[in-house]
mmCIF file of C-alpha atoms in Angstrom:
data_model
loop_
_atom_site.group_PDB
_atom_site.id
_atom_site.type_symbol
_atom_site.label_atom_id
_atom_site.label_comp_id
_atom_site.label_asym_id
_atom_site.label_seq_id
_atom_site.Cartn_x
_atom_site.Cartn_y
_atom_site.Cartn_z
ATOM 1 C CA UNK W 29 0.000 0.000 0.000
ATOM 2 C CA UNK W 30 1.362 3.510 -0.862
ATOM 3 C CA UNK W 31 1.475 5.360 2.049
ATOM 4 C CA UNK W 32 3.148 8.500 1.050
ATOM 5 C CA UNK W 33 2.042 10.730 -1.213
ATOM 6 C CA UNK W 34 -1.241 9.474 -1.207
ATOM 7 C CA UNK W 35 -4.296 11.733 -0.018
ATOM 8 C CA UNK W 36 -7.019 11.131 2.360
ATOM 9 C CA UNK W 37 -9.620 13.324 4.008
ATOM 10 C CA UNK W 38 -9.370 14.245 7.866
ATOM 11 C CA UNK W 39 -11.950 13.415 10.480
ATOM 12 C CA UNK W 40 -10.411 13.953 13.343
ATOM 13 C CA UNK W 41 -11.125 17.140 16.847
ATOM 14 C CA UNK W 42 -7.517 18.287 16.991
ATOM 15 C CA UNK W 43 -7.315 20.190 14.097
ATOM 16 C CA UNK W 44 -9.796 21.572 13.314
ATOM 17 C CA UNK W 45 -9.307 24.206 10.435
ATOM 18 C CA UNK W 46 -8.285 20.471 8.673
ATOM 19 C CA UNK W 47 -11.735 18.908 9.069
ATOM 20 C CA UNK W 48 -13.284 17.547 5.879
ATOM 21 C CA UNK W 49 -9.872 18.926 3.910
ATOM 22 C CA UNK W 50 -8.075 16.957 1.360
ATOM 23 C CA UNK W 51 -4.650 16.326 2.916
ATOM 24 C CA UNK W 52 -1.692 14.972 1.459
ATOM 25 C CA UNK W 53 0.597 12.143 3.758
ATOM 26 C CA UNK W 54 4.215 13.268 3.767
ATOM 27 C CA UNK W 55 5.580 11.321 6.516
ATOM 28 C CA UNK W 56 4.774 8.663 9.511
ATOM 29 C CA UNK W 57 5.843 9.517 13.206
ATOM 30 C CA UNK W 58 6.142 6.346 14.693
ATOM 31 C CA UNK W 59 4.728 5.809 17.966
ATOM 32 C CA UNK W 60 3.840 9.543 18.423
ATOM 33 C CA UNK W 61 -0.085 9.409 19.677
ATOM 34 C CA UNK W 62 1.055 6.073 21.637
ATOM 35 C CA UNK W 63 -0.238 6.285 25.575
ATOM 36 C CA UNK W 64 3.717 5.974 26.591
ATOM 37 C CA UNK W 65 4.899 8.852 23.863
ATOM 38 C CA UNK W 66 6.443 11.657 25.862
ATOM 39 C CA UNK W 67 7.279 14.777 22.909
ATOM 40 C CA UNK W 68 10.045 16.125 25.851
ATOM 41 C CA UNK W 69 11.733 13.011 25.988
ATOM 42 C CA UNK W 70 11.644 12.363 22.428
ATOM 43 C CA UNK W 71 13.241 16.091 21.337
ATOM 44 C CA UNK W 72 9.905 17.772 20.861
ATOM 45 C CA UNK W 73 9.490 19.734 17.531
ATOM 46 C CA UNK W 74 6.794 21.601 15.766
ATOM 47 C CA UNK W 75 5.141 19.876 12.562
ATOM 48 C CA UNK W 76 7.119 22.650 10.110
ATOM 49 C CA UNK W 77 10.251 21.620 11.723
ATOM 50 C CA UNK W 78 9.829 18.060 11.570
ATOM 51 C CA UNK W 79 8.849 18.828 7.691
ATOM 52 C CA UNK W 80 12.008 20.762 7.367
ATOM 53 C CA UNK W 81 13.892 18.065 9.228
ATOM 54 C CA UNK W 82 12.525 15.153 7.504
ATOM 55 C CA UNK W 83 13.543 16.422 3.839
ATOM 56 C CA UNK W 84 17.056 17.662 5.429
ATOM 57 C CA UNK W 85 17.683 13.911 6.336
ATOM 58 C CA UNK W 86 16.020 12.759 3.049
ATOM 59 C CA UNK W 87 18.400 14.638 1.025
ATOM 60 C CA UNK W 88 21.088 13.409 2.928
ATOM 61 C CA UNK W 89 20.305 9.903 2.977
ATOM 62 C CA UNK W 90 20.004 9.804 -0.631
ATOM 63 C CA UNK W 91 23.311 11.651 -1.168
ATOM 64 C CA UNK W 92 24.598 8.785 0.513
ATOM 65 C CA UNK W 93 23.098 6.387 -1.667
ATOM 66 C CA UNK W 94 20.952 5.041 1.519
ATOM 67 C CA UNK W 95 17.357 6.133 3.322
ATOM 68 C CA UNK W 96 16.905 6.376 6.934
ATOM 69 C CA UNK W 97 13.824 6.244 9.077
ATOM 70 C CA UNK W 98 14.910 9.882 10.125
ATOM 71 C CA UNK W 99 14.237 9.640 14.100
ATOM 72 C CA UNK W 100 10.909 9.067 14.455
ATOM 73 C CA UNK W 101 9.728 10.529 10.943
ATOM 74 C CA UNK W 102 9.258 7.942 8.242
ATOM 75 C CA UNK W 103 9.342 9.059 4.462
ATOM 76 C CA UNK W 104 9.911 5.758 2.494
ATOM 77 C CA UNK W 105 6.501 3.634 2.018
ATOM 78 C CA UNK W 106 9.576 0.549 2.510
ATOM 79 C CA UNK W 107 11.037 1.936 5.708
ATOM 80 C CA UNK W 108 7.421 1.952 6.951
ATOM 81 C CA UNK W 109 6.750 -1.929 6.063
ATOM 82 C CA UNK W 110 9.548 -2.476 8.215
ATOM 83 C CA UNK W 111 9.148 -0.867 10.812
ATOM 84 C CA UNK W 112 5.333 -2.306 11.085
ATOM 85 C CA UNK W 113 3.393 -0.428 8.726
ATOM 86 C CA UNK W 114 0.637 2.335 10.273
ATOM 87 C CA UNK W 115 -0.888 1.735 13.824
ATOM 88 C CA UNK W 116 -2.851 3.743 15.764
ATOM 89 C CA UNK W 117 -0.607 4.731 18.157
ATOM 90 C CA UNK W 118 1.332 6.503 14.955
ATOM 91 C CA UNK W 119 0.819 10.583 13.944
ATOM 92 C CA UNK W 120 1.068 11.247 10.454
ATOM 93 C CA UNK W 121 2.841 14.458 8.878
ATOM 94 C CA UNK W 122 0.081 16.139 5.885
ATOM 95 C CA UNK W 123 0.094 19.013 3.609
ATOM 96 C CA UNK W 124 -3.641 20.164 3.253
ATOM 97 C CA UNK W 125 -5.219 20.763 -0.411
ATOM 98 C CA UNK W 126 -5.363 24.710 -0.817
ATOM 99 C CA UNK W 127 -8.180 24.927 -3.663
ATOM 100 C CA UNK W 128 -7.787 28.040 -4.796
ATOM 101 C CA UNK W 129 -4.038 27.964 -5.317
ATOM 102 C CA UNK W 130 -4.898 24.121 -6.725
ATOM 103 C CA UNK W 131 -1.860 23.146 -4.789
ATOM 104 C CA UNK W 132 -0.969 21.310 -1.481
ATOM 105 C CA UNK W 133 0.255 23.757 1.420
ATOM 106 C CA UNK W 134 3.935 24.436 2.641
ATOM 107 C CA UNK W 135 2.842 23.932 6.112
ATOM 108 C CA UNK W 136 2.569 20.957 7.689
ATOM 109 C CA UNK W 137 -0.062 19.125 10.506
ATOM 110 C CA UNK W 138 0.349 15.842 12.409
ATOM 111 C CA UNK W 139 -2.742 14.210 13.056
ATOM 112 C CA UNK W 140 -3.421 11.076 14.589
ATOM 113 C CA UNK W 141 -3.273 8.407 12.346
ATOM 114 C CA UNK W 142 -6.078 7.369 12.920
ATOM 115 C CA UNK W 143 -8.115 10.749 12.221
ATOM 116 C CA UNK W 144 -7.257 10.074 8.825
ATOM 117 C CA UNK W 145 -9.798 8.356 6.172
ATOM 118 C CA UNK W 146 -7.522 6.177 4.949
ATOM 119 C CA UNK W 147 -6.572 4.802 8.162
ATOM 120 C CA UNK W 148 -9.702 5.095 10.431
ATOM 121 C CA UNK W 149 -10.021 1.136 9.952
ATOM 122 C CA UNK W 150 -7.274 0.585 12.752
ATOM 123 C CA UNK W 151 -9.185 2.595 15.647
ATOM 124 C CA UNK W 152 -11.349 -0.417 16.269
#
């Protein structure tokens, strides 16, 4: 299943300018609405730094002819497979659809998972 890149629609409370938007999946955060997830412990950033952060270590990766999971962010549909595909305890990173431009926003949101369409199936 392609995981990024793909768009969805968002459901979710915690964001809600995002409710009923087209959104765009640009990265996983594994583990990041989990019960146990503590954001201090785990070098806390803001969803436009962990989008500048997770292309930084993209472009990196690839200059060295290898991907990484990135930390917590994961930006290869592969790298997600093995780390256990999409659970509900996992955020994802989005780009909302900005109609009238007819393009996807530069910022960034991290719902739950789970708040997402195309992964509502794993809240049960």
């Amino acid at each position: 299943m392609q995981i990024i890149g793909s768009t969805t629609t968002y459901h979710g409370t915690e964001h809600r300018y995002l409710v009923g938007y087209e959104v765009r999946v640009i990265a996983v955060i594994k583990g990041a609405a989990g019960p146990d997830y503590d954001p201090d412990a785990d070098g806390a950033t803001t969803a436009s730094e962990r989008s500048e952060e997770t292309g930084r270590e993209h472009r990196r990766c690839e200059s060295e002819g290898r991907h990484s999971k990135g930390g917590r962010n994961l930006t290869d549909d592969e790298d997600i497979a093995r780390a256990g595909g999409v659970t509900a305890d996992d955020r994802a990173l989005v780009q909302p659809w900005i109609e009238k431009e007819g393009r996807f926003s530069f910022a960034s949101s991290d719902p739950r998972a789970i708040d997402l369409a195309c992964f509502a199936h794993l809240a049960c």
